[in-house]
Amino acid sequence: MNKTELARKIQDLDGLSNEEKTALLELIRGHKKYGLVWEDKPEDIEERLREDLPVLVERNDEKVHPIISDNPDAPNHLIIEGDNLAALTELSYTHAGKIDVIYIDPPYNTGNTDRDGGFVYNDSFVSADDDYKHSLWLSFMAKRLKIAKQLLSKSGLIFISIGDHEMSQLVNLCKEIFLESNYIETYIWVSTNRPDNSSPILRRNAEFVLCVARDAKAIKEFRGVVSASSGMPSLTKAKEKIKTITFPANSVRTSLPDGTYFAGIKDNGRNPQWELVEDVIAKDGLFTTSVILKGHSYWATDKKIKEELAAGTEIWIKSDSFVPYYLKTKESVNRPTKILPGDIVKDGLYANTELNAGIFHEKVFNNPKPSTLVQFLINFVPSKTVLDFFAGSGTTLHAVMQLNAEDGGKRTCILCTNNENDICENVTYERNKRVIEGYAKPNGEEVVGLADNNLRYYRTEFLPRERSVKNMRELVQASTGLLCIKNDLYTEAPFGGRKMNPKYARYFENSRQRMLVIYEERAIPFIADIIKTMPEGEKIKVYVFSHGSYAYDDEFAEVADRVELCALPQAIYDAYQKVLPKRKPKFLVDDLVAEIVEYEYAEAQTALDFGTENEEGGDE
């Protein structure tokens, strides 16, 4: 098809307004010729983001408030209420390149016009017979996955739960956005062991989990099922020279009865024998005194003994022959199989029992995922920060906190969801509040809270996108939540012993870092003087209002070695600009025709230049 000729014919059509001609011309100027193709459909939130900028405001009221642990090193988890396209835009400033694992469970686009797998687009369910059913879903997902890619760290992974209805389209979409070389696998999750038998053809009992990497080459290995094996060999080795070895008090376990055991050579009915150098006392399965033995020892030094004890190796003396044994458990890590292990990840029935029956004692959410599934996936790779931008019932945060409790990790988790039918505050927040504080099961069993966690709740609000001085000042004034999240720093404190006027500046600090936000540039000389009097330490991250990118370096020149400067709102504009939808330009028909003609000419030139290979790919 000759696009130039078609564009000219459209231009010459009678009975069409300029707006209608423009719409037709925009349809034919798309350059894509192969791959996954869909018709982009604008969303209400996308249209709003053309005019407004999202910011985060912390919620602290009687119903929803921060939950703060007594542990100063507890991880800070976040819930962001609002459309996830806006939330991802906000995270493009706070977490670009910082997310290690993303898990999402988006709508499956089943065509149901209810909550059971149905897909809502612009406040309406998309029905099974909608001509744009797949286009709407692909358009919706593509916008979000493109931003998600920018949030992932170099070795980051994204896991996406999905059903049959959009699985093949999702695979192709992910290969297009992340590149085919970074597609890892489509895992199979057996979602039920009692599938519905109403269909005369098929009993569906499985769903899928896509795994895609930001850069597959940066991933060393996956951690799947961990199996443990142990043995209890003797420390006796006849070929070794006789050595004297000492085990500290309370470090040697024993099967012997309580009592005192006297020094001497111990007969074990065979050679070589061990000598107990000093008397020892056994009580409750432990020798409460140091145990000094002399014999043909496999371990040669006290240093070796300390290293083994520090690594968790157990020392045993089973009988009065005083032959020492060591018990060491070895972990064997198997790579994940395509079918996820059901005994570990569980199924949908387990998830319903865990959430609806166990935590809430009533049905509050349809088709939740089990926290064990998400926990297993997150543990594929080491991670510090986990994101779920289709948070639903809040399973991912529950999984992260469980995993931290099991392995001593300090992972942080960010959840994003809208508050349709009050789900964010009544289910997402409330569930994880109970997990932190503890709750009772219906049978009265008390579940101890995972108290070493902080949880904060933010709501998305909007400010005008147009760059006027008034709007810029309002944006900086409203950016404190973004800055606290970006720096993982929430404790406000006096600055240089002085209480700051929040209209002019606010100061935050903890044991690791310091942050100052200056809303009014006229306060800079006063603040610079205070910094001169403060004791040296970690550099203060200073965010300062500026009309451009100048961060008042000259004004802070005398304390330049104590501060790290950043001009606002320019830094926010720069980050948002990479992900925000473009404002709709008011094209003239002649401009569009000219653009199409120019493209057709460039395309012809490319066809003639057949000797040059142009391969696209890599990072954006």
XYZ file of C-alpha atoms in Angstrom:
620
model
C 0.000 0.000 0.000
C 1.299 3.424 -0.975
C 0.768 5.500 2.158
C 1.683 8.751 0.423
C -0.987 8.329 -2.234
C -3.561 7.276 0.355
C -2.731 10.301 2.520
C -3.244 12.642 -0.427
C -6.602 11.043 -1.222
C -7.722 11.508 2.378
C -6.643 15.141 2.213
C -8.797 15.676 -0.885
C -11.909 14.016 0.551
C -14.988 16.211 0.826
C -17.424 16.022 3.716
C -14.763 15.414 6.389
C -13.617 17.949 8.947
C -9.923 18.572 9.565
C -10.205 16.643 12.869
C -11.659 13.617 11.054
C -8.974 13.758 8.358
C -6.328 14.010 11.083
C -7.679 10.901 12.808
C -7.532 8.907 9.557
C -4.030 10.103 8.774
C -2.795 9.152 12.247
C -4.080 5.616 11.680
C -2.027 5.140 8.513
C 1.176 6.757 9.692
C 2.015 3.888 12.044
C 5.359 2.438 10.985
C 5.096 -1.057 12.470
C 4.861 -3.854 9.903
C 5.436 -7.064 11.849
C 5.247 -8.502 15.371
C 2.387 -8.151 17.832
C 0.024 -5.453 16.572
C -2.916 -3.913 18.394
C -4.906 -0.725 18.239
C -3.998 1.573 21.086
C -6.986 2.731 23.102
C -6.552 5.717 25.437
C -7.361 5.259 29.114
C -8.927 7.860 31.356
C -5.836 7.851 33.596
C -3.587 8.242 30.568
C -5.549 11.279 29.447
C -5.307 12.752 32.931
C -1.538 12.246 32.991
C -1.293 14.372 29.851
C -2.419 17.322 31.958
C -1.558 16.474 35.568
C 1.434 15.120 37.523
C 1.022 12.462 40.231
C 2.469 12.920 43.719
C 2.263 10.857 46.908
C 0.665 12.010 50.152
C 0.935 9.863 53.261
C -2.302 8.865 54.942
C -2.466 8.996 58.726
C -5.934 8.843 60.231
C -7.935 6.679 62.591
C -8.551 3.937 60.018
C -5.258 3.956 58.104
C -2.007 4.987 59.729
C 1.696 4.047 59.703
C 2.653 0.856 61.554
C 6.121 1.336 63.034
C 8.252 -1.404 64.605
C 10.324 -1.012 67.756
C 13.240 -2.377 65.715
C 15.116 0.618 64.220
C 16.425 -1.613 61.403
C 13.002 -2.925 60.361
C 12.339 -2.694 56.590
C 9.968 0.012 55.338
C 7.120 -1.416 53.245
C 4.758 0.777 51.220
C 1.184 0.647 50.005
C 0.323 3.128 47.243
C -3.373 3.739 46.653
C -4.282 4.877 43.159
C -4.243 3.816 39.527
C -1.114 1.771 38.945
C -0.141 3.765 35.841
C 0.136 6.844 38.046
C 1.944 4.834 40.747
C 4.467 3.509 38.236
C 5.051 7.081 37.069
C 5.814 8.100 40.659
C 8.152 5.126 41.080
C 10.005 6.144 37.921
C 11.421 8.973 40.036
C 11.943 7.072 43.299
C 12.963 3.594 42.102
C 14.290 3.645 38.531
C 16.685 0.695 38.223
C 16.194 -0.288 41.881
C 13.545 -3.039 41.807
C 14.972 -6.571 41.998
C 11.772 -8.602 41.641
C 8.329 -7.674 40.335
C 5.389 -10.017 40.818
C 2.020 -9.098 39.320
C -1.321 -10.848 38.964
C -3.144 -8.710 36.354
C -6.748 -9.286 35.210
C -6.976 -12.427 33.085
C -9.415 -10.856 30.582
C -11.793 -13.807 30.795
C -14.675 -11.824 29.375
C -16.638 -12.209 32.609
C -18.550 -9.088 33.527
C -17.861 -9.550 37.223
C -14.806 -9.756 39.462
C -13.960 -13.371 38.554
C -11.108 -12.733 36.127
C -12.943 -9.858 34.447
C -11.069 -6.899 33.019
C -12.177 -3.325 33.686
C -11.197 -0.634 31.177
C -12.248 2.957 31.838
C -14.657 1.838 34.588
C -16.449 -0.752 32.407
C -15.999 -4.516 32.164
C -14.751 -5.753 28.792
C -17.138 -8.466 27.594
C -16.142 -11.675 25.814
C -17.660 -10.519 22.512
C -16.060 -7.048 22.506
C -14.273 -6.597 19.147
C -11.444 -4.765 20.936
C -11.148 -7.241 23.837
C -7.510 -8.193 23.152
C -6.468 -4.744 21.922
C -7.756 -3.108 25.092
C -5.898 -5.580 27.299
C -2.648 -5.370 25.328
C -2.771 -1.575 25.269
C -3.391 -1.568 29.030
C -0.534 -3.978 29.800
C 2.015 -2.542 27.366
C 1.955 0.913 28.978
C 2.622 -0.574 32.396
C 5.247 -3.130 31.377
C 7.286 -0.488 29.551
C 7.612 1.504 32.765
C 8.163 -1.663 34.817
C 11.173 -2.457 32.637
C 12.744 0.879 33.562
C 12.230 0.147 37.273
C 14.003 -3.215 37.211
C 17.633 -3.472 38.268
C 20.199 -4.895 35.860
C 19.584 -8.434 37.158
C 15.897 -7.836 37.914
C 13.068 -10.276 37.171
C 9.355 -9.873 36.556
C 6.871 -12.690 37.218
C 3.374 -12.407 35.738
C 0.518 -14.733 36.662
C -1.888 -15.286 33.776
C -4.559 -17.655 32.469
C -5.229 -19.174 29.055
C -7.102 -16.181 27.636
C -4.087 -13.858 27.176
C -1.113 -16.130 27.787
C 0.141 -16.321 24.199
C -0.374 -12.576 23.639
C 1.443 -11.808 26.903
C 4.445 -13.934 25.919
C 4.760 -12.043 22.638
C 4.277 -8.688 24.346
C 7.007 -9.440 26.881
C 9.380 -10.584 24.155
C 8.730 -7.333 22.318
C 9.252 -5.058 25.331
C 12.060 -6.941 27.102
C 13.545 -8.655 23.986
C 13.215 -12.351 23.237
C 16.650 -13.117 24.691
C 15.390 -12.050 28.125
C 12.333 -14.290 28.132
C 13.105 -17.055 30.684
C 10.142 -19.431 30.978
C 6.403 -19.865 31.292
C 5.976 -21.877 34.482
C 2.870 -23.949 35.178
C 1.089 -23.542 38.502
C -1.411 -26.276 39.393
C -4.099 -23.982 40.778
C -6.507 -26.691 41.945
C -6.474 -30.404 42.650
C -10.255 -30.522 42.281
C -10.962 -28.976 38.852
C -14.478 -28.154 37.723
C -16.120 -31.005 35.746
C -18.880 -28.987 34.076
C -17.175 -28.759 30.672
C -17.707 -31.771 28.353
C -14.195 -31.283 26.935
C -11.667 -30.053 29.495
C -11.091 -29.764 33.239
C -8.809 -26.759 33.726
C -6.551 -27.142 36.726
C -3.557 -24.952 35.901
C -2.512 -21.361 35.324
C 0.771 -19.856 34.168
C 3.547 -17.680 35.547
C 5.708 -15.900 32.970
C 9.266 -15.088 33.996
C 11.174 -12.372 32.113
C 14.525 -10.756 32.945
C 15.697 -7.197 32.515
C 18.971 -8.694 31.299
C 19.173 -12.498 31.386
C 22.970 -12.396 31.060
C 23.216 -10.613 34.421
C 21.530 -13.478 36.308
C 23.954 -16.029 37.739
C 21.546 -18.776 38.767
C 18.019 -19.542 39.964
C 17.255 -21.027 43.354
C 14.445 -23.593 43.263
C 13.702 -26.478 45.614
C 16.253 -26.751 48.420
C 16.902 -30.202 49.827
C 19.009 -30.886 52.907
C 21.168 -33.902 53.683
C 23.160 -34.619 56.811
C 25.505 -37.200 58.235
C 27.352 -37.723 61.523
C 30.887 -38.976 60.831
C 33.515 -39.413 63.511
C 36.387 -37.000 63.983
C 38.670 -40.009 64.357
C 41.203 -40.521 61.590
C 43.816 -43.176 62.363
C 46.380 -41.765 59.939
C 46.418 -38.394 61.713
C 48.899 -37.657 64.488
C 47.591 -37.535 68.055
C 46.376 -34.019 68.888
C 44.686 -32.326 71.813
C 41.511 -30.480 70.857
C 39.304 -28.281 73.040
C 35.570 -27.656 72.666
C 34.117 -24.677 74.598
C 31.570 -25.178 77.361
C 27.996 -25.745 76.151
C 29.169 -26.514 72.615
C 29.165 -30.329 72.743
C 25.879 -32.246 72.697
C 25.548 -35.678 74.230
C 23.242 -38.642 74.628
C 24.804 -39.505 78.011
C 22.805 -39.168 81.257
C 23.373 -36.129 83.463
C 26.415 -36.422 85.710
C 30.167 -36.040 86.045
C 32.470 -38.007 83.760
C 36.038 -38.471 84.869
C 39.262 -37.958 82.941
C 41.120 -40.919 81.471
C 41.584 -43.084 78.397
C 38.199 -44.323 77.212
C 37.793 -47.873 75.937
C 35.714 -48.142 72.804
C 36.544 -51.803 72.180
C 38.856 -50.983 69.336
C 41.724 -48.732 68.410
C 42.376 -45.870 68.182
C 41.027 -44.670 71.524
C 40.338 -41.165 72.867
C 41.548 -39.705 76.134
C 39.380 -37.314 78.150
C 41.954 -34.883 79.541
C 39.784 -33.260 82.270
C 36.575 -34.171 84.084
C 33.367 -32.953 82.428
C 29.764 -32.395 83.508
C 26.760 -33.356 81.373
C 23.378 -31.741 81.952
C 20.236 -31.706 79.782
C 22.023 -33.050 76.713
C 25.000 -30.656 76.869
C 28.432 -30.678 78.433
C 28.341 -27.540 80.557
C 32.123 -27.579 80.927
C 34.752 -27.411 78.212
C 35.586 -30.778 76.691
C 39.304 -31.476 76.135
C 40.091 -34.602 74.142
C 43.335 -36.226 72.989
C 43.406 -38.553 70.015
C 43.856 -39.054 66.278
C 41.772 -36.018 65.315
C 40.579 -35.121 61.839
C 40.477 -31.448 62.959
C 43.844 -30.047 63.877
C 43.350 -26.570 65.390
C 41.155 -24.573 67.718
C 40.575 -22.164 64.802
C 39.008 -24.972 62.777
C 36.729 -25.848 65.677
C 35.592 -22.229 66.057
C 34.889 -21.940 62.320
C 32.805 -25.115 62.296
C 30.802 -24.116 65.363
C 30.183 -20.664 63.856
C 28.925 -22.340 60.663
C 26.327 -24.323 62.648
C 28.129 -27.653 62.801
C 27.051 -29.701 65.840
C 29.527 -31.720 67.932
C 28.228 -34.922 69.547
C 29.537 -37.466 72.033
C 27.167 -40.403 71.938
C 28.655 -42.744 74.553
C 31.144 -43.042 77.383
C 33.835 -43.970 74.844
C 33.961 -40.197 74.214
C 34.479 -40.557 70.478
C 33.585 -37.090 69.033
C 31.226 -36.879 66.023
C 30.192 -33.889 63.963
C 26.775 -33.258 62.410
C 26.757 -31.013 59.363
C 23.753 -30.314 57.173
C 24.411 -29.744 53.491
C 21.977 -27.865 51.278
C 21.420 -28.967 47.716
C 19.721 -26.400 45.479
C 17.815 -27.656 42.446
C 16.835 -25.326 39.608
C 13.108 -24.655 39.218
C 11.184 -27.056 37.001
C 8.566 -25.929 34.481
C 5.801 -27.322 36.688
C 6.079 -25.533 40.018
C 6.218 -27.957 42.994
C 2.691 -28.184 44.378
C 3.745 -29.301 47.846
C 5.650 -26.041 48.243
C 3.680 -23.401 46.316
C 0.234 -24.809 47.284
C -2.988 -24.123 45.360
C -6.011 -21.828 45.238
C -7.816 -23.671 48.023
C -4.865 -23.035 50.322
C -4.898 -19.348 49.323
C -8.607 -19.002 50.125
C -8.110 -20.674 53.485
C -5.090 -18.499 54.235
C -6.785 -15.179 53.407
C -10.549 -15.453 53.611
C -10.947 -18.073 56.322
C -7.693 -17.619 58.217
C -7.117 -13.865 58.416
C -10.573 -12.319 57.807
C -12.930 -15.180 58.776
C -15.072 -14.272 55.761
C -14.759 -13.984 51.996
C -13.200 -10.619 51.135
C -11.418 -11.406 47.849
C -11.960 -13.715 44.877
C -9.169 -16.001 43.687
C -6.226 -14.822 45.789
C -2.802 -16.333 45.180
C -1.144 -18.274 48.018
C 1.681 -16.415 49.743
C 3.716 -19.628 49.392
C 3.644 -19.303 45.581
C 4.900 -15.717 45.637
C 7.461 -16.583 48.296
C 8.871 -19.378 46.133
C 9.139 -17.098 43.082
C 10.741 -14.190 44.953
C 13.371 -16.554 46.318
C 14.614 -17.473 42.806
C 17.226 -14.717 43.102
C 18.667 -12.541 45.883
C 16.588 -9.387 46.250
C 16.356 -6.207 48.277
C 13.249 -4.558 46.828
C 10.076 -6.253 45.563
C 7.200 -4.577 43.694
C 3.617 -5.634 42.968
C 1.569 -3.087 41.005
C -1.563 -5.267 40.819
C -1.526 -5.788 44.571
C -5.126 -6.925 45.102
C -5.340 -8.611 48.495
C -1.704 -7.810 49.362
C -0.317 -11.348 49.038
C 3.111 -10.192 47.844
C 3.854 -8.133 50.953
C 2.670 -11.022 53.138
C 5.074 -13.314 51.238
C 8.002 -10.892 51.595
C 7.504 -10.564 55.354
C 7.272 -14.356 55.746
C 10.452 -14.840 53.730
C 12.286 -12.225 55.795
C 11.192 -13.955 59.000
C 12.483 -17.304 57.719
C 15.879 -16.288 56.391
C 16.611 -13.078 58.316
C 16.377 -10.926 55.185
C 15.611 -7.212 55.050
C 13.655 -7.101 51.781
C 11.299 -4.184 51.303
C 8.042 -4.426 49.389
C 5.953 -1.878 47.493
C 2.289 -2.565 46.725
C 0.188 -0.526 44.295
C -3.567 -0.886 43.860
C -6.632 1.240 43.383
C -9.214 1.586 46.137
C -12.203 0.321 44.181
C -14.837 -0.861 46.687
C -12.389 0.226 49.427
C -10.177 -2.797 48.687
C -6.903 -0.981 49.365
C -7.759 0.084 52.894
C -10.112 -2.758 53.867
C -8.192 -5.717 52.407
C -4.672 -4.836 51.179
C -3.764 -2.683 54.171
C -5.852 -4.502 56.756
C -4.473 -7.937 55.822
C -0.860 -6.872 56.227
C -1.623 -4.874 59.358
C -2.909 -8.094 60.907
C 0.106 -10.066 59.659
C 2.398 -7.551 61.390
C 0.391 -7.219 64.598
C -0.834 -10.830 64.861
C -4.319 -12.289 64.555
C -6.460 -15.236 65.649
C -7.685 -18.011 63.366
C -11.345 -19.121 63.553
C -10.352 -22.057 65.790
C -8.868 -19.622 68.293
C -5.235 -20.336 67.406
C -3.136 -17.206 67.833
C -0.800 -16.310 64.976
C 2.188 -14.322 66.223
C 2.698 -11.072 64.358
C 5.746 -10.417 62.176
C 6.513 -7.335 64.233
C 9.901 -6.441 62.702
C 8.268 -4.548 59.816
C 7.176 -0.972 59.121
C 4.192 -0.243 56.882
C 3.246 3.126 55.382
C 0.228 4.010 53.258
C 0.356 6.666 50.526
C -2.378 8.026 48.298
C -1.836 9.390 44.790
C -2.903 12.985 44.245
C -2.456 15.230 41.204
C -1.070 18.668 40.442
C -1.153 20.627 37.147
C 1.499 19.556 34.650
C 1.907 23.004 33.112
C 5.187 24.610 34.177
C 4.288 27.858 35.852
C 6.162 29.183 38.877
C 3.067 28.611 41.015
C 2.723 24.999 39.847
C 6.427 24.337 40.291
C 6.338 25.576 43.881
C 3.270 23.456 44.625
C 4.981 20.393 43.148
C 8.069 20.816 45.336
C 5.906 21.426 48.412
C 4.018 18.196 47.645
C 7.138 16.148 46.806
C 8.176 15.303 50.376
C 6.527 11.888 50.218
C 8.376 11.057 47.004
C 11.690 12.155 48.530
C 11.185 10.131 51.727
C 10.412 7.056 49.633
C 13.322 7.650 47.255
C 15.780 7.845 50.147
C 14.020 5.340 52.436
C 14.159 8.004 55.130
C 11.096 8.975 57.178
C 12.234 10.300 60.570
C 11.914 14.088 60.823
C 14.297 15.810 63.226
C 15.476 19.269 64.316
C 18.133 20.731 62.035
C 21.311 21.799 63.821
C 19.321 21.874 67.062
C 16.661 24.125 65.523
C 13.057 23.286 64.696
C 12.438 24.081 61.038
C 9.410 25.991 59.738
C 7.818 23.431 57.344
C 6.864 26.233 54.954
C 10.560 26.823 54.320
C 12.344 23.518 54.905
C 12.158 20.070 56.514
C 14.984 17.855 57.759
C 15.095 14.041 58.040
C 17.777 11.734 59.408
C 18.544 8.250 60.688
C 21.711 6.404 61.659
C 22.760 6.051 57.986
C 21.802 9.228 56.126
C 20.518 12.806 56.262
C 18.142 14.710 53.978
C 17.089 18.358 53.814
C 14.242 19.670 51.645
C 14.241 23.440 51.017
C 10.932 24.749 49.697
C 11.850 28.441 49.789
C 15.171 29.443 48.264
C 15.335 32.603 50.408
C 16.153 30.348 53.376
C 19.379 29.089 51.757
C 21.853 31.568 53.378
C 20.428 30.843 56.828
C 20.568 27.069 56.229
C 24.131 27.179 54.854
C 25.235 28.969 58.040
C 23.664 26.229 60.180
C 25.473 23.531 58.200
C 28.795 25.246 58.989
C 28.136 24.727 62.718
C 27.048 21.088 62.475
C 29.471 18.198 63.176
C 30.797 16.481 60.101
C 29.288 13.147 59.104
C 27.496 11.650 56.165
C 26.825 14.202 53.441
C 23.432 15.864 53.676
C 21.299 15.246 50.609
C 19.851 18.712 49.931
C 16.818 19.094 47.661
C 16.190 22.743 46.893
C 13.512 24.576 44.925
C 14.877 26.094 41.760
C 13.380 27.514 38.587
C 15.703 25.284 36.562
C 18.542 22.811 37.077
C 20.715 25.188 39.130
C 20.902 23.867 42.712
C 22.512 26.976 44.255
C 26.040 25.544 44.188
C 27.542 29.006 44.761
C 25.442 29.650 47.851
C 26.568 26.288 49.333
C 30.205 26.684 48.193
C 31.602 26.983 51.735
C 29.978 23.682 52.754
C 30.290 21.919 49.388
C 32.112 18.980 50.992
C 29.178 18.403 53.366
C 26.240 18.463 50.965
C 24.930 16.751 47.846
C 22.676 19.141 45.958
C 19.647 18.443 43.765
C 17.377 21.006 42.099
C 13.612 20.478 42.309
C 11.245 20.144 40.575
C 13.574 19.660 37.583
C 14.726 16.221 38.771
C 11.099 15.097 39.001
C 10.264 16.551 35.579
C 13.269 14.744 34.072
C 12.186 11.370 35.468
C 8.498 11.790 34.623
C 9.282 12.955 31.111
C 10.620 9.485 30.287
C 7.306 7.754 31.075
C 4.468 10.280 30.900
C 2.192 10.184 27.865
C 2.934 12.961 25.429
C 0.580 15.857 25.328
C -1.556 15.634 22.221
C -0.155 18.029 19.629
C -2.583 19.906 17.453
C -1.466 18.515 14.109
C -2.448 20.189 10.917
C -3.478 17.888 8.098
C -0.700 19.233 5.857
C 1.870 18.464 8.596
C 0.717 14.865 8.795
C 0.830 14.422 5.023
C 4.341 15.860 4.978
C 5.432 13.470 7.729
C 4.041 10.463 5.851
C 5.741 11.560 2.618
C 9.023 11.966 4.500
C 8.693 8.497 6.019
C 7.899 6.886 2.662
C 11.029 8.511 1.198
C 13.216 7.329 4.114
C 11.803 3.834 3.755
C 12.675 3.798 0.063
C 16.225 4.919 0.833
C 16.545 2.091 3.376
C 15.415 -0.439 0.777
C 18.154 0.760 -1.601
C 20.804 0.559 1.125
C 20.679 -3.239 1.196
C 24.336 -3.624 2.102
C 23.935 -2.251 5.651
C 22.547 -4.352 8.477
C 20.851 -2.391 11.230
C 20.065 -4.402 14.324
C 18.081 -2.786 17.095
C 18.151 -3.912 20.682
C 19.682 -3.371 24.074
C 18.794 -0.888 26.718
C 16.502 2.021 26.104
